[in-house]
């Protein structure tokens, strides 16, 4: 549940960055959500393949790995947005 609040906070930051660059903030917020969910899913699958899944205790580690990957999705979108600034100059 806390990840939803983190995602909302990060989407607001992306929206502000997009507005500063003269881009549509809603579109970049959408990109952030899609990247977050996509990278989280990929992290979950990759973590399960890499570390395995034997019992219910393993799920906590997999979820933590997936959340780190999800934050990587945010960083990916942020980097792309920062590159937009250098392209338009």
PDB file of C-alpha atoms in Angstrom:
ATOM      1  CA  UNK A   1       0.000   0.000   0.000  1.00  0.00           C
ATOM      2  CA  UNK A   2       2.832   2.395   0.742  1.00  0.00           C
ATOM      3  CA  UNK A   3       4.127   1.885  -2.770  1.00  0.00           C
ATOM      4  CA  UNK A   4       0.985   3.589  -4.081  1.00  0.00           C
ATOM      5  CA  UNK A   5       1.828   6.713  -2.083  1.00  0.00           C
ATOM      6  CA  UNK A   6       5.419   6.585  -3.317  1.00  0.00           C
ATOM      7  CA  UNK A   7       4.194   6.236  -6.897  1.00  0.00           C
ATOM      8  CA  UNK A   8       1.839   9.221  -6.486  1.00  0.00           C
ATOM      9  CA  UNK A   9       4.701  11.318  -5.086  1.00  0.00           C
ATOM     10  CA  UNK A  10       7.026  10.311  -7.922  1.00  0.00           C
ATOM     11  CA  UNK A  11       4.341  11.014 -10.534  1.00  0.00           C
ATOM     12  CA  UNK A  12       3.942  14.518  -9.133  1.00  0.00           C
ATOM     13  CA  UNK A  13       7.698  15.067  -9.425  1.00  0.00           C
ATOM     14  CA  UNK A  14       7.673  13.823 -13.023  1.00  0.00           C
ATOM     15  CA  UNK A  15       4.712  16.087 -13.793  1.00  0.00           C
ATOM     16  CA  UNK A  16       6.555  19.143 -12.475  1.00  0.00           C
ATOM     17  CA  UNK A  17       9.662  18.235 -14.458  1.00  0.00           C
ATOM     18  CA  UNK A  18       7.584  17.802 -17.624  1.00  0.00           C
ATOM     19  CA  UNK A  19       5.865  21.172 -17.138  1.00  0.00           C
ATOM     20  CA  UNK A  20       9.225  22.882 -16.687  1.00  0.00           C
ATOM     21  CA  UNK A  21      10.275  21.499 -20.067  1.00  0.00           C
ATOM     22  CA  UNK A  22       7.045  22.486 -21.788  1.00  0.00           C
ATOM     23  CA  UNK A  23       5.822  18.892 -22.169  1.00  0.00           C
ATOM     24  CA  UNK A  24       2.466  17.342 -21.264  1.00  0.00           C
ATOM     25  CA  UNK A  25       2.668  16.314 -17.596  1.00  0.00           C
ATOM     26  CA  UNK A  26      -0.225  13.840 -17.810  1.00  0.00           C
ATOM     27  CA  UNK A  27       1.483  11.849 -20.510  1.00  0.00           C
ATOM     28  CA  UNK A  28       4.712  11.618 -18.536  1.00  0.00           C
ATOM     29  CA  UNK A  29       2.805  10.614 -15.398  1.00  0.00           C
ATOM     30  CA  UNK A  30       1.190   7.850 -17.455  1.00  0.00           C
ATOM     31  CA  UNK A  31       4.631   6.755 -18.669  1.00  0.00           C
ATOM     32  CA  UNK A  32       5.810   6.652 -15.053  1.00  0.00           C
ATOM     33  CA  UNK A  33       2.929   4.438 -13.929  1.00  0.00           C
ATOM     34  CA  UNK A  34       3.343   2.082 -16.882  1.00  0.00           C
ATOM     35  CA  UNK A  35       7.117   1.846 -16.347  1.00  0.00           C
ATOM     36  CA  UNK A  36       6.618   1.277 -12.605  1.00  0.00           C
ATOM     37  CA  UNK A  37       4.169  -1.585 -13.157  1.00  0.00           C
ATOM     38  CA  UNK A  38       6.153  -3.070 -16.042  1.00  0.00           C
ATOM     39  CA  UNK A  39       9.496  -3.007 -14.259  1.00  0.00           C
ATOM     40  CA  UNK A  40       7.889  -4.355 -11.083  1.00  0.00           C
ATOM     41  CA  UNK A  41       6.447  -7.312 -12.992  1.00  0.00           C
ATOM     42  CA  UNK A  42       9.724  -7.944 -14.789  1.00  0.00           C
ATOM     43  CA  UNK A  43      11.559  -7.748 -11.448  1.00  0.00           C
ATOM     44  CA  UNK A  44       9.153 -10.217  -9.886  1.00  0.00           C
ATOM     45  CA  UNK A  45       9.546 -12.706 -12.720  1.00  0.00           C
ATOM     46  CA  UNK A  46      13.313 -12.222 -12.923  1.00  0.00           C
ATOM     47  CA  UNK A  47      13.667 -12.530  -9.148  1.00  0.00           C
ATOM     48  CA  UNK A  48      11.637 -15.730  -9.072  1.00  0.00           C
ATOM     49  CA  UNK A  49      13.719 -17.171 -11.905  1.00  0.00           C
ATOM     50  CA  UNK A  50      16.985 -16.077 -10.340  1.00  0.00           C
ATOM     51  CA  UNK A  51      16.352 -16.874  -6.676  1.00  0.00           C
ATOM     52  CA  UNK A  52      13.537 -19.416  -6.922  1.00  0.00           C
ATOM     53  CA  UNK A  53      10.344 -19.601  -4.933  1.00  0.00           C
ATOM     54  CA  UNK A  54       9.921 -22.397  -2.394  1.00  0.00           C
ATOM     55  CA  UNK A  55       7.684 -21.154   0.402  1.00  0.00           C
ATOM     56  CA  UNK A  56       5.782 -18.146   1.682  1.00  0.00           C
ATOM     57  CA  UNK A  57       8.908 -16.651   3.296  1.00  0.00           C
ATOM     58  CA  UNK A  58      10.473 -16.156  -0.125  1.00  0.00           C
ATOM     59  CA  UNK A  59       7.695 -13.816  -1.256  1.00  0.00           C
ATOM     60  CA  UNK A  60       8.982 -10.962   0.924  1.00  0.00           C
ATOM     61  CA  UNK A  61      12.375 -11.053  -0.765  1.00  0.00           C
ATOM     62  CA  UNK A  62      10.776 -11.272  -4.198  1.00  0.00           C
ATOM     63  CA  UNK A  63       8.522  -8.304  -3.479  1.00  0.00           C
ATOM     64  CA  UNK A  64      11.477  -6.235  -2.264  1.00  0.00           C
ATOM     65  CA  UNK A  65      13.426  -7.124  -5.401  1.00  0.00           C
ATOM     66  CA  UNK A  66      10.393  -6.219  -7.534  1.00  0.00           C
ATOM     67  CA  UNK A  67      10.031  -2.840  -5.782  1.00  0.00           C
ATOM     68  CA  UNK A  68      13.667  -2.011  -6.418  1.00  0.00           C
ATOM     69  CA  UNK A  69      13.079  -2.822 -10.083  1.00  0.00           C
ATOM     70  CA  UNK A  70       9.911  -0.705 -10.041  1.00  0.00           C
ATOM     71  CA  UNK A  71      11.923   2.269  -8.770  1.00  0.00           C
ATOM     72  CA  UNK A  72      14.271   1.566 -11.666  1.00  0.00           C
ATOM     73  CA  UNK A  73      11.274   2.113 -13.951  1.00  0.00           C
ATOM     74  CA  UNK A  74      10.796   5.563 -12.431  1.00  0.00           C
ATOM     75  CA  UNK A  75      14.496   6.318 -12.915  1.00  0.00           C
ATOM     76  CA  UNK A  76      14.226   5.194 -16.544  1.00  0.00           C
ATOM     77  CA  UNK A  77      11.354   7.613 -17.226  1.00  0.00           C
ATOM     78  CA  UNK A  78      13.108  10.405 -15.351  1.00  0.00           C
ATOM     79  CA  UNK A  79      16.260   9.928 -17.418  1.00  0.00           C
ATOM     80  CA  UNK A  80      14.250   9.984 -20.649  1.00  0.00           C
ATOM     81  CA  UNK A  81      12.592  13.208 -19.498  1.00  0.00           C
ATOM     82  CA  UNK A  82      15.956  14.756 -18.654  1.00  0.00           C
ATOM     83  CA  UNK A  83      17.208  13.827 -22.132  1.00  0.00           C
ATOM     84  CA  UNK A  84      14.232  15.657 -23.657  1.00  0.00           C
ATOM     85  CA  UNK A  85      15.611  18.840 -22.120  1.00  0.00           C
ATOM     86  CA  UNK A  86      18.976  18.479 -23.821  1.00  0.00           C
ATOM     87  CA  UNK A  87      17.417  17.554 -27.169  1.00  0.00           C
ATOM     88  CA  UNK A  88      15.224  20.665 -27.361  1.00  0.00           C
ATOM     89  CA  UNK A  89      18.072  23.081 -26.630  1.00  0.00           C
TER      90      UNK A  89
END
